[in-house]
Coordinates of C-alpha atoms and ligand atoms in Angstrom, one line a residue:
K1 CA 30.6 -4.6 -26.3
K2 CA 30.2 -7.7 -24.2
T3 CA 27.7 -10.3 -25.3
L4 CA 26.5 -13.8 -24.7
F5 CA 24.1 -16.2 -26.3
V6 CA 20.7 -17.0 -25.2
N7 CA 19.0 -19.9 -27.1
N8 CA 21.4 -19.1 -29.9
R9 CA 20.6 -15.4 -30.1
E10 CA 23.4 -13.0 -29.3
I11 CA 22.4 -10.6 -26.4
E12 CA 24.4 -7.6 -25.2
I13 CA 25.3 -7.5 -21.5
A14 CA 24.3 -4.1 -20.2
G15 CA 24.8 -4.1 -16.5
E16 CA 22.3 -6.9 -15.6
R17 CA 23.0 -8.3 -12.2
N18 CA 22.2 -11.8 -13.1
L19 CA 21.3 -14.2 -16.0
L20 CA 17.5 -14.0 -15.1
E21 CA 17.4 -10.3 -15.7
L22 CA 19.4 -10.6 -18.9
I23 CA 17.2 -13.5 -20.2
R24 CA 14.1 -11.5 -19.4
K25 CA 15.5 -8.6 -21.4
A26 CA 15.9 -11.0 -24.2
G27 CA 12.1 -11.5 -24.1
I28 CA 11.9 -14.8 -22.2
D29 CA 9.9 -14.7 -19.1
I30 CA 11.7 -17.4 -17.2
P31 CA 9.6 -18.8 -14.3
T32 CA 10.4 -18.1 -10.7
F33 CA 8.8 -17.8 -7.3
C34 CA 11.6 -16.5 -5.2
Y35 CA 13.3 -13.8 -7.4
H36 CA 12.3 -10.2 -6.9
S37 CA 14.6 -7.5 -8.4
E38 CA 14.1 -5.5 -5.1
L39 CA 15.0 -8.2 -2.7
S40 CA 18.2 -10.1 -2.0
I41 CA 18.8 -13.4 -4.1
Y42 CA 17.6 -16.6 -2.3
G43 CA 17.8 -19.2 -5.1
A44 CA 15.4 -21.5 -3.4
C45 CA 12.7 -22.3 -5.8
R46 CA 14.9 -24.0 -8.6
L47 CA 12.5 -22.9 -11.4
C48 CA 14.7 -20.4 -13.2
L49 CA 17.1 -23.1 -14.2
V50 CA 19.2 -22.6 -17.3
D51 CA 21.9 -24.8 -19.0
V52 CA 25.2 -22.9 -19.3
K53 CA 27.4 -24.6 -21.9
G54 CA 30.5 -26.3 -20.2
R55 CA 29.1 -25.7 -16.7
G56 CA 25.9 -27.5 -16.5
I57 CA 22.3 -26.6 -15.2
M58 CA 22.2 -23.7 -12.6
A59 CA 19.8 -21.2 -11.2
S60 CA 19.8 -18.1 -13.4
C61 CA 18.9 -15.8 -10.5
S62 CA 22.2 -16.4 -8.7
T63 CA 24.5 -16.6 -11.7
A64 CA 26.3 -13.4 -13.0
P65 CA 26.4 -12.9 -16.7
E66 CA 29.8 -13.3 -18.4
A67 CA 30.8 -12.6 -21.9
G68 CA 30.8 -15.5 -24.3
M69 CA 28.4 -17.6 -22.2
V70 CA 26.3 -20.0 -24.2
I71 CA 22.8 -20.4 -22.4
F72 CA 19.9 -22.5 -23.2
T73 CA 16.7 -21.7 -21.1
D74 CA 14.8 -24.8 -22.2
T75 CA 16.2 -28.2 -22.6
K76 CA 14.5 -31.6 -22.1
A77 CA 16.3 -32.0 -18.7
I78 CA 15.3 -28.5 -17.5
R79 CA 11.7 -28.9 -18.7
N80 CA 11.5 -32.1 -16.6
M81 CA 13.1 -30.7 -13.5
R82 CA 10.7 -27.6 -13.6
K83 CA 7.7 -29.9 -13.9
I84 CA 8.9 -32.1 -11.1
N85 CA 9.5 -29.0 -8.9
V86 CA 6.1 -27.7 -9.6
E87 CA 4.4 -31.0 -9.1
L88 CA 6.2 -31.4 -5.7
L89 CA 5.0 -28.0 -4.7
L90 CA 1.5 -28.8 -5.8
A91 CA 1.5 -32.1 -3.9
S92 CA 2.1 -30.2 -0.6
H93 CA -0.1 -27.2 -1.5
K94 CA -3.6 -26.8 -0.3
R95 CA -5.3 -26.8 -3.7
E96 CA -8.6 -24.9 -3.2
C97 CA -7.9 -22.8 -6.3
P98 CA -11.4 -21.8 -7.3
S99 CA -12.1 -20.4 -3.8
C100 CA -8.7 -18.9 -3.1
Q101 CA -8.4 -15.2 -3.0
R102 CA -5.5 -15.5 -5.4
S103 CA -7.3 -17.6 -7.9
A104 CA -6.4 -16.3 -11.5
N105 CA -3.7 -14.2 -9.9
C106 CA -1.4 -16.9 -8.5
S107 CA 2.2 -17.6 -9.6
L108 CA 1.9 -21.3 -8.8
Q109 CA -1.3 -21.7 -10.8
D110 CA 0.3 -19.6 -13.6
I111 CA 3.5 -21.5 -13.8
A112 CA 1.7 -24.9 -13.5
R113 CA -0.6 -23.9 -16.5
K114 CA 2.2 -22.6 -18.7
L115 CA 4.3 -25.7 -18.0
G116 CA 1.3 -27.9 -18.8
V117 CA 1.3 -29.7 -15.5
H118 CA -2.0 -31.6 -15.9
D119 CA -1.6 -34.3 -13.2
V120 CA 0.5 -34.4 -10.1
R121 CA 2.4 -37.6 -9.9
Y122 CA 3.1 -37.4 -6.1
K123 CA 0.7 -38.1 -3.2
Q124 CA -1.0 -35.1 -1.8
S125 CA 0.5 -34.4 1.5
I126 CA -1.1 -31.4 3.3
K127 CA -0.1 -31.0 6.9
D128 CA -3.4 -29.1 7.7
L129 CA -1.7 -26.5 9.8
P130 CA -4.0 -23.9 11.3
V131 CA -4.8 -20.8 9.4
D132 CA -3.8 -17.5 11.2
E133 CA -6.7 -15.1 11.1
S134 CA -5.6 -13.1 14.2
S135 CA -4.6 -10.0 12.4
P136 CA -7.2 -7.4 11.5
S137 CA -5.3 -6.9 8.1
L138 CA -4.0 -10.3 6.9
V139 CA -4.7 -13.9 6.7
R140 CA -1.9 -16.4 6.6
D141 CA -2.5 -19.9 5.4
P142 CA 0.7 -21.9 5.8
N143 CA -0.9 -24.7 3.8
K144 CA -0.4 -22.7 0.6
C145 CA 3.2 -21.6 1.3
V146 CA 5.8 -22.5 -1.3
L147 CA 8.7 -21.6 1.0
C148 CA 10.1 -19.1 -1.5
G149 CA 10.9 -16.7 1.4
D150 CA 9.7 -13.6 -0.4
C151 CA 7.6 -12.4 2.6
V152 CA 10.5 -13.0 5.0
R153 CA 12.9 -11.0 2.9
V154 CA 10.5 -8.1 2.2
C155 CA 9.5 -7.9 5.8
S156 CA 13.1 -7.8 7.0
E157 CA 14.9 -6.1 4.1
V158 CA 12.5 -3.5 2.9
Q159 CA 10.6 -2.8 6.1
S160 CA 13.2 -3.8 8.8
V161 CA 10.6 -5.5 10.7
G162 CA 11.4 -9.2 10.6
A163 CA 8.0 -10.3 11.7
L164 CA 8.3 -13.6 9.7
D165 CA 11.1 -16.1 9.5
F166 CA 11.7 -19.8 8.6
A167 CA 11.4 -22.5 11.1
C168 CA 12.2 -26.1 11.2
R169 CA 14.0 -28.0 8.4
G170 CA 13.4 -30.4 5.6
S171 CA 9.9 -31.4 5.0
N172 CA 8.9 -29.6 8.3
A173 CA 10.1 -26.3 7.1
R174 CA 7.7 -23.5 7.5
V175 CA 7.5 -19.7 7.4
V176 CA 6.2 -18.5 10.8
P177 CA 5.9 -15.2 12.9
A178 CA 8.4 -15.2 15.7
F179 CA 8.1 -18.0 18.3
D180 CA 5.4 -19.5 16.1
S181 CA 3.0 -17.0 17.5
N182 CA 0.1 -15.5 15.6
L183 CA 0.7 -12.5 13.3
S184 CA -1.2 -10.1 15.6
E185 CA 1.1 -11.0 18.5
V186 CA 4.4 -10.0 16.9
E187 CA 5.9 -6.7 15.6
C188 CA 4.0 -6.8 12.3
V189 CA 2.8 -3.3 11.3
N190 CA 0.1 -4.7 8.9
C191 CA 1.7 -3.1 5.8
G192 CA 0.7 -6.0 3.6
Q193 CA 4.0 -5.9 1.6
C194 CA 4.3 -9.6 2.3
A195 CA 1.0 -10.3 0.6
Q196 CA 2.1 -8.1 -2.3
V197 CA 5.3 -10.4 -3.0
C198 CA 3.7 -13.7 -1.9
P199 CA 3.3 -15.8 -5.1
T200 CA 0.4 -17.8 -3.8
G201 CA -2.4 -17.3 -1.4
A202 CA -0.3 -18.0 1.7
I203 CA -0.6 -14.5 2.9
V204 CA -3.6 -12.4 1.7
A205 CA -5.4 -9.3 2.8
K206 CA -8.4 -10.1 5.2
S207 CA -11.6 -9.6 3.4
N208 CA -14.5 -7.6 4.8
I209 CA -16.6 -7.9 1.7
D210 CA -19.3 -10.0 3.3
Q211 CA -20.1 -7.5 6.0
V212 CA -20.3 -4.7 3.4
W213 CA -22.7 -6.6 1.4
D214 CA -24.8 -7.3 4.4
A215 CA -24.9 -3.6 5.1
I216 CA -25.9 -2.9 1.6
Y217 CA -28.6 -5.4 1.7
D218 CA -30.1 -4.2 5.0
P219 CA -32.9 -1.8 4.1
D220 CA -32.5 0.1 7.4
K221 CA -28.9 1.0 6.7
I222 CA -27.5 3.9 4.7
V223 CA -24.1 2.8 3.4
I224 CA -21.7 5.6 2.6
A225 CA -18.0 5.3 1.4
Q226 CA -14.9 7.3 1.4
V227 CA -12.3 6.5 -1.3
A228 CA -8.6 7.0 -0.6
P229 CA -6.5 8.9 -3.2
A230 CA -4.5 6.0 -4.4
V231 CA -7.4 3.7 -5.0
R232 CA -8.4 5.6 -8.2
V233 CA -5.0 5.1 -9.9
G234 CA -4.8 1.3 -9.0
L235 CA -8.4 0.1 -9.4
G236 CA -8.4 0.3 -13.3
E237 CA -5.6 -2.3 -13.5
K238 CA -7.6 -4.9 -11.7
L239 CA -10.8 -4.1 -13.7
G240 CA -9.3 -4.0 -17.2
G241 CA -9.9 -1.6 -20.0
F242 CA -7.9 1.2 -18.5
A243 CA -4.3 2.4 -18.9
M244 CA -1.9 1.7 -16.0
G245 CA -2.1 4.5 -13.5
E246 CA -5.2 6.1 -15.1
N247 CA -7.4 7.9 -12.6
V248 CA -10.8 6.0 -12.8
A249 CA -12.5 7.9 -10.0
R250 CA -15.5 9.1 -12.0
K251 CA -16.4 5.8 -13.4
M252 CA -15.7 4.1 -10.1
V253 CA -18.2 6.4 -8.5
T254 CA -20.8 5.2 -10.9
A255 CA -19.9 1.5 -10.4
M256 CA -20.1 2.0 -6.5
K257 CA -23.6 3.5 -6.8
I258 CA -24.6 0.4 -8.9
L259 CA -23.2 -1.7 -6.2
G260 CA -25.6 0.0 -3.7
F261 CA -23.4 2.5 -1.9
D262 CA -25.9 5.3 -1.1
E263 CA -23.2 8.2 -1.2
V264 CA -19.6 8.0 -2.4
Y265 CA -17.3 10.6 -0.9
D266 CA -13.6 11.4 -1.2
T267 CA -10.9 10.8 1.4
C268 CA -9.1 13.6 -0.3
F269 CA -11.5 16.0 1.3
A270 CA -10.3 14.8 4.6
A271 CA -6.7 14.9 3.5
D272 CA -7.2 18.6 2.8
M273 CA -8.6 19.0 6.2
T274 CA -5.7 16.9 7.7
I275 CA -3.4 19.6 6.2
F276 CA -5.2 22.4 7.9
E277 CA -4.6 20.6 11.3
E278 CA -1.1 19.1 10.6
A279 CA 0.4 22.3 9.0
T280 CA -1.1 24.4 11.7
E281 CA 0.4 22.0 14.3
F282 CA 3.7 22.2 12.6
L283 CA 3.8 25.9 12.5
D284 CA 2.9 26.1 16.1
R285 CA 5.7 23.7 17.0
L286 CA 8.0 25.8 14.9
E287 CA 7.1 29.1 16.5
N288 CA 6.7 28.0 20.1
N289 CA 9.7 25.7 20.4
G290 CA 7.7 22.6 20.2
V291 CA 9.2 19.1 19.7
L292 CA 10.9 18.8 16.3
P293 CA 11.3 17.2 13.9
M294 CA 7.7 16.6 13.4
F295 CA 6.8 13.3 11.7
T296 CA 3.7 12.8 9.7
S297 CA 1.0 10.5 11.3
C298 CA -1.3 9.4 8.4
C299 CA 0.3 6.0 7.7
P300 CA -0.8 3.5 10.3
G301 CA 2.0 1.1 9.4
W302 CA 4.6 3.8 10.2
V303 CA 2.8 4.8 13.4
K304 CA 2.8 1.3 14.7
F305 CA 6.4 1.0 13.7
A306 CA 7.3 4.0 15.8
E307 CA 5.2 2.8 18.7
T308 CA 6.9 -0.5 18.6
Y309 CA 10.5 0.5 18.1
Y310 CA 10.8 4.3 18.9
P311 CA 8.6 5.0 21.7
E312 CA 10.8 8.0 22.7
L313 CA 9.9 9.5 19.3
L314 CA 6.2 9.6 19.9
P315 CA 6.2 13.3 21.0
N316 CA 7.6 14.0 17.6
I317 CA 4.7 12.4 15.6
S318 CA 2.0 14.7 14.6
T319 CA -1.1 14.2 16.8
T320 CA -3.3 15.0 13.7
R321 CA -5.5 11.9 12.8
S322 CA -5.1 10.4 9.4
P323 CA -7.4 11.3 6.7
Q324 CA -9.3 8.1 7.0
A325 CA -9.9 8.8 10.7
I326 CA -10.7 12.4 10.1
F327 CA -13.2 11.5 7.5
G328 CA -14.7 9.0 10.0
S329 CA -15.1 11.9 12.5
I330 CA -16.8 14.2 10.1
A331 CA -19.1 11.5 8.8
R332 CA -20.3 10.6 12.2
K333 CA -20.8 14.3 13.2
T334 CA -22.4 15.6 10.0
L335 CA -23.9 12.9 8.0
P336 CA -26.8 11.6 10.2
A337 CA -28.4 15.1 10.0
K338 CA -27.5 15.7 6.4
L339 CA -28.8 12.4 5.1
G340 CA -31.7 12.2 7.6
V341 CA -30.5 8.9 9.0
K342 CA -30.5 7.6 12.6
P343 CA -26.8 7.6 13.7
E344 CA -27.0 3.9 14.4
N345 CA -28.1 3.3 10.9
L346 CA -25.2 5.0 9.1
V347 CA -22.6 2.6 7.9
V348 CA -19.2 4.1 7.1
V349 CA -17.0 2.2 4.7
S350 CA -13.5 3.0 3.6
I351 CA -12.0 2.0 0.3
M352 CA -8.2 2.0 0.9
P353 CA -5.1 0.8 -1.0
C354 CA -3.8 -0.3 2.3
T355 CA -4.1 -3.3 4.7
A356 CA -2.9 -1.3 7.7
K357 CA -6.0 0.9 7.4
K358 CA -8.1 -2.1 8.5
Y359 CA -6.0 -2.2 11.7
E360 CA -6.3 1.6 12.1
A361 CA -10.1 1.6 11.8
Q362 CA -10.6 -0.9 14.6
L363 CA -8.4 1.0 17.2
P364 CA -10.6 1.8 20.1
K365 CA -9.4 5.5 20.1
F366 CA -11.1 6.0 16.8
S367 CA -14.6 5.0 18.2
Q368 CA -17.3 6.7 20.1
D369 CA -19.6 4.9 22.4
G370 CA -18.2 1.5 21.2
R371 CA -19.0 2.3 17.7
P372 CA -16.0 2.7 15.3
D373 CA -16.0 5.8 13.3
V374 CA -15.2 3.7 10.2
D375 CA -17.2 0.4 10.3
Y376 CA -15.3 -1.5 7.4
V377 CA -12.3 -1.0 5.4
L378 CA -12.1 -2.6 1.9
T379 CA -8.9 -2.7 -0.2
T380 CA -8.8 -1.7 -3.8
N381 CA -8.7 -5.4 -4.6
E382 CA -11.8 -6.0 -2.6
L383 CA -13.7 -3.1 -4.3
A384 CA -12.7 -4.6 -7.7
Q385 CA -14.0 -8.0 -6.6
M386 CA -17.4 -6.6 -5.6
I387 CA -17.6 -4.8 -8.9
Q388 CA -16.7 -8.0 -10.9
S389 CA -19.0 -10.2 -8.9
M390 CA -21.8 -8.0 -10.2
G391 CA -20.5 -8.1 -13.7
I392 CA -20.3 -4.4 -13.9
Q393 CA -18.3 -3.2 -17.0
T394 CA -16.7 -0.3 -15.3
N395 CA -14.9 1.1 -18.4
E396 CA -18.2 1.3 -20.3
L397 CA -20.0 3.3 -17.6
E398 CA -20.9 7.0 -17.7
P399 CA -18.7 9.0 -15.3
S400 CA -20.1 10.6 -12.1
A401 CA -18.8 13.1 -9.6
F402 CA -18.2 12.3 -5.9
D403 CA -21.1 13.4 -3.6
M404 CA -20.8 16.8 -2.1
P405 CA -19.7 18.4 0.0
L406 CA -17.4 15.7 1.3
G407 CA -16.4 14.8 -2.3
F408 CA -14.7 18.1 -3.0
S409 CA -10.9 18.1 -2.7
T410 CA -7.9 20.2 -4.0
G411 CA -4.9 18.7 -5.9
G412 CA -3.1 18.7 -2.6
G413 CA -5.4 16.1 -1.2
V414 CA -5.1 14.0 -4.3
I415 CA -1.2 13.7 -4.2
F416 CA -1.3 12.3 -0.7
G417 CA -1.3 8.8 -2.3
A418 CA 2.2 9.0 -3.6
T419 CA 5.3 9.3 -1.5
G420 CA 6.1 12.9 -0.8
G421 CA 2.6 14.1 -1.4
V422 CA 1.7 14.7 2.1
M423 CA 4.8 16.9 2.5
E424 CA 4.1 18.8 -0.7
A425 CA 0.5 19.5 0.3
A426 CA 1.6 20.7 3.8
L427 CA 4.2 23.0 2.3
R428 CA 1.6 24.5 0.0
F429 CA -0.3 25.4 3.1
A430 CA 2.6 26.3 5.5
V431 CA 4.8 28.2 3.1
E432 CA 2.1 30.5 2.2
K433 CA 0.9 31.0 5.8
V434 CA 4.5 31.9 7.0
S435 CA 5.4 34.2 4.2
G436 CA 1.9 35.8 3.9
N437 CA 2.0 35.8 0.2
P438 CA 0.3 33.6 -2.4
M439 CA 3.0 31.4 -3.6
S440 CA 3.9 30.4 -7.2
P441 CA 4.8 28.0 -8.4
I442 CA 3.1 25.6 -5.9
D443 CA 4.9 22.4 -6.9
F444 CA 7.6 21.1 -4.6
K445 CA 9.4 18.8 -7.0
E446 CA 12.0 18.0 -4.4
T447 CA 9.5 15.7 -2.7
R448 CA 8.6 13.7 -5.7
G449 CA 9.9 10.5 -7.2
L450 CA 11.3 7.2 -5.8
A451 CA 14.6 8.1 -4.3
P452 CA 14.8 6.3 -0.9
R453 CA 15.2 9.6 0.9
K454 CA 14.3 13.0 -0.5
E455 CA 15.6 16.1 1.2
A456 CA 15.3 19.9 0.9
T457 CA 16.1 23.0 2.7
L458 CA 13.5 25.8 1.9
E459 CA 14.0 29.5 2.7
V460 CA 10.6 30.7 4.1
A461 CA 10.3 34.3 5.4
G462 CA 14.0 34.4 6.4
K463 CA 13.8 31.0 8.1
K464 CA 15.4 27.8 7.0
L465 CA 13.1 24.8 6.8
R466 CA 14.7 21.3 6.5
I467 CA 12.4 18.7 5.3
A468 CA 12.7 15.0 4.4
V469 CA 10.6 12.3 2.9
V470 CA 11.2 8.6 3.3
H471 CA 9.1 5.6 2.2
G472 CA 9.8 1.9 3.1
L473 CA 10.2 1.4 6.8
A474 CA 14.0 0.3 6.5
N475 CA 14.6 3.8 5.0
A476 CA 12.6 5.3 7.9
R477 CA 14.6 3.4 10.4
K478 CA 17.9 4.7 8.8
L479 CA 16.6 8.3 9.1
V480 CA 15.4 7.9 12.6
E481 CA 18.7 6.4 13.6
E482 CA 20.6 9.3 12.2
V483 CA 18.3 11.9 13.7
K484 CA 18.7 10.2 17.1
A485 CA 22.5 10.1 16.7
G486 CA 22.7 13.8 15.8
K487 CA 24.0 13.0 12.3
A488 CA 20.9 14.4 10.5
A489 CA 18.6 17.3 11.5
Y490 CA 15.1 18.1 10.1
D491 CA 12.2 20.2 11.0
F492 CA 9.5 18.1 9.2
V493 CA 9.6 14.5 7.9
E494 CA 7.0 12.5 6.0
V495 CA 7.1 8.7 6.4
M496 CA 5.1 6.2 4.5
A497 CA 5.5 2.5 5.2
C498 CA 5.2 1.2 1.7
P499 CA 8.0 1.9 -1.0
G500 CA 6.4 4.4 -3.3
G501 CA 3.7 5.4 -0.7
C502 CA 0.0 4.4 -0.8
V503 CA -0.1 3.8 -4.6
A504 CA 1.9 0.7 -3.9
G505 CA 0.0 -0.2 -0.7
G506 CA -0.6 -3.7 0.5
G507 CA -4.2 -3.6 -0.7
Q508 CA -3.5 -2.5 -4.4
P509 CA -3.5 -4.8 -7.3
I510 CA -0.2 -6.9 -7.6
S511 CA 1.8 -5.5 -10.5
H512 CA 4.7 -7.1 -12.3
D513 CA 5.3 -3.9 -14.3
K514 CA 8.7 -2.5 -13.1
D515 CA 7.5 1.1 -13.2
F516 CA 4.1 0.5 -11.7
R517 CA 4.8 3.0 -8.8
T518 CA 5.8 5.7 -11.0
K519 CA 2.9 5.3 -13.4
R520 CA 0.3 5.2 -10.6
A521 CA 1.8 8.3 -9.0
A522 CA 1.8 10.1 -12.4
G523 CA -1.9 9.5 -12.5
L524 CA -2.2 11.5 -9.2
Y525 CA 0.1 14.3 -10.2
D526 CA -1.6 14.7 -13.5
T527 CA -5.0 14.9 -11.6
D528 CA -3.5 17.6 -9.4
K529 CA -2.4 19.6 -12.3
G530 CA -5.8 19.5 -13.9
R531 CA -7.4 20.8 -10.6
Q532 CA -8.6 24.4 -10.6
V533 CA -7.8 24.4 -6.8
Q534 CA -4.5 22.9 -5.6
K535 CA -3.7 24.2 -2.3
P536 CA -5.6 22.6 0.6
Q537 CA -6.3 26.0 2.3
D538 CA -8.4 26.9 -0.8
N539 CA -10.9 24.1 -0.1
Y540 CA -13.9 26.3 0.7
W541 CA -15.9 23.2 1.8
V542 CA -13.3 22.4 4.5
D543 CA -13.7 26.0 5.8
K544 CA -17.4 25.4 5.9
C545 CA -17.0 22.1 7.7
Y546 CA -14.9 23.9 10.3
A547 CA -17.4 26.6 10.7
E548 CA -20.4 24.3 11.1
S549 CA -18.8 21.5 13.1
F550 CA -15.3 21.9 14.3
G551 CA -15.0 25.1 16.3
G552 CA -14.5 27.4 13.4
R553 CA -10.8 26.9 12.8
P554 CA -7.9 24.4 12.8
G555 CA -6.6 23.8 16.3
S556 CA -9.8 24.6 18.0
H557 CA -11.0 22.7 21.0
E558 CA -13.5 20.8 19.0
A559 CA -10.9 20.0 16.4
H560 CA -8.5 18.7 19.1
T561 CA -11.1 16.4 20.4
R562 CA -12.2 14.9 17.2
L563 CA -9.3 15.4 14.6
H564 CA -6.3 14.6 16.8
T565 CA -5.1 11.5 18.7
H566 CA -2.5 10.2 21.0
Y567 CA -0.1 7.4 20.8
Q568 CA 0.9 4.4 23.0
N569 CA 4.1 2.9 24.1
Ligands
HC0_1 FE1 -3.1 6.8 1.9 FE2 -4.0 8.6 3.3 S1 -2.8 9.0 1.4 S2 -2.5 7.0 4.0 O1 -1.3 6.7 1.4 O2 -2.5 10.6 4.6 O3 -4.2 4.1 2.6 O4 -4.3 6.6 -0.9 O5 -6.1 7.2 2.3 O6 -5.8 8.1 5.7 O7 -5.7 10.7 2.3 C1 -3.7 5.1 2.2 C2 -3.8 6.6 0.2 C3 -5.0 7.4 2.4 C4 -5.1 8.4 4.8 C5 -5.2 9.9 2.7 C6 -3.1 9.8 4.2
SF4_2 FE1 6.0 -7.9 7.6 FE2 4.4 -6.0 6.7 FE3 3.9 -8.5 6.3 FE4 3.6 -7.6 8.8 S1 2.4 -7.0 7.0 S2 4.6 -9.5 8.2 S3 5.2 -6.1 8.8 S4 5.7 -7.3 5.5

């Protein structure tokens, strides 16, 4: 058994890759900006310093544990160095803490407070660089950047996009999009993973809260909302009083009514409808020698990625719109009459775990007569902020149900929010259609979990179906390259841009729990299990919606006009 000593306590070395991991295991939360267990080691922030006896002071993130090491995490010299480092960062940081989106959720603020940095001995030197608000999804304020490089690494290593990089040196060093352009002009796919790892407010989701409040306060408007699957298992973390991953949908609906939303519906209804279209489209491709593999299309980060890097693949992407966009179509078509509101007075708001959904909603192809189907997209975090701004104690509220009929969904629609969920829901539909028999069990466990690529071959009515699920765009790129090179062959592939799927989207609460993705996904799978109806095709209200508004069946002319889309290269 190999051990070392941390602050005179003997600790076992059990496969930790660096001293920082090991010290954290020993119950000491050593400060750092630039260390993320899922990213490469950069060693830039010089906060995770430790004194290794006989060797001196070094960064714990980039030092491997060795048996017999004697480590001190807190000496007078280290304490002084950390304070100086934090003071230097604060001196060049735009300190507008009370009005910053990351206030109370900022590593710089948190570390400064914990270290007891009460005054900054260095002169404030802000360069007053322009704030980049060009993106529909994100706002980049270089004046708050601490140069940890977390966004640069997540964007290149996890997403294989590389929209951000370092420029210049020394005191002029900055993180910028390529050629110092605006974020909207580079390959950025709006996934928001950079905002998730940014320790400060240098990259944050763009807020649409003010527009939504204006709509709510306008007496002529009827404001309705759709809530995405993953929101319900993330929101509770931000509001407090709930377990991690707990499905808070029913109390959330009550809170949203208090906020002033007239009706609160469920994107999972539209997810069920997406499956009707997408699985029908898949079976059609399968039976009529269509283009395969078919890739899912519901993740706008992935779609933009494919449009940017793999235009030759666009015929492979399902033409079915995403649930958010399908909901927008249904809302515009059916709600004015149902709610007795003039079409121009209906305001459609989406609550999404995702920053890329803000980009998707403003695409001209998802609008009619100049009016977007979805007017505003709020992230889970923005909804939490609205709720908190009104002082609503959500965990003390009575639960309520989503409004009908667009609030009814099957378990299949709910699991969309976790990686593999769309595939599983589609298989529940497709396998039963092909085999002609009710299937049991209906779970496809092969699609669940956090493996970078999940694959399975299913025997359906004598046919072999090869499916794959990837999440994180670097994993998607790898799969696509293999398919293009003929090294891998599939019939149907699900891609989600964010590792873990929407539960870990760019608009979800930032979590430092190492199992947060699994816990949130478990909240969705538990909900699915508890549902009486689990297969999308058993959603009676979707059938009714087809009958009344979309040509009676999936794939009809009406459905093609309003529930499908096209891609650009
Ligand atoms: Fe997702 Fe969706 S599941 S992309 O992850 O398909 O954002 O939650 O709303 O549209 O339903 C996000 C989550 C959605 C859509 C759905 C899909
Ligand atoms: Fe990169 Fe995603 Fe951030 Fe864009 S939103 S810069 S693609 S990590």
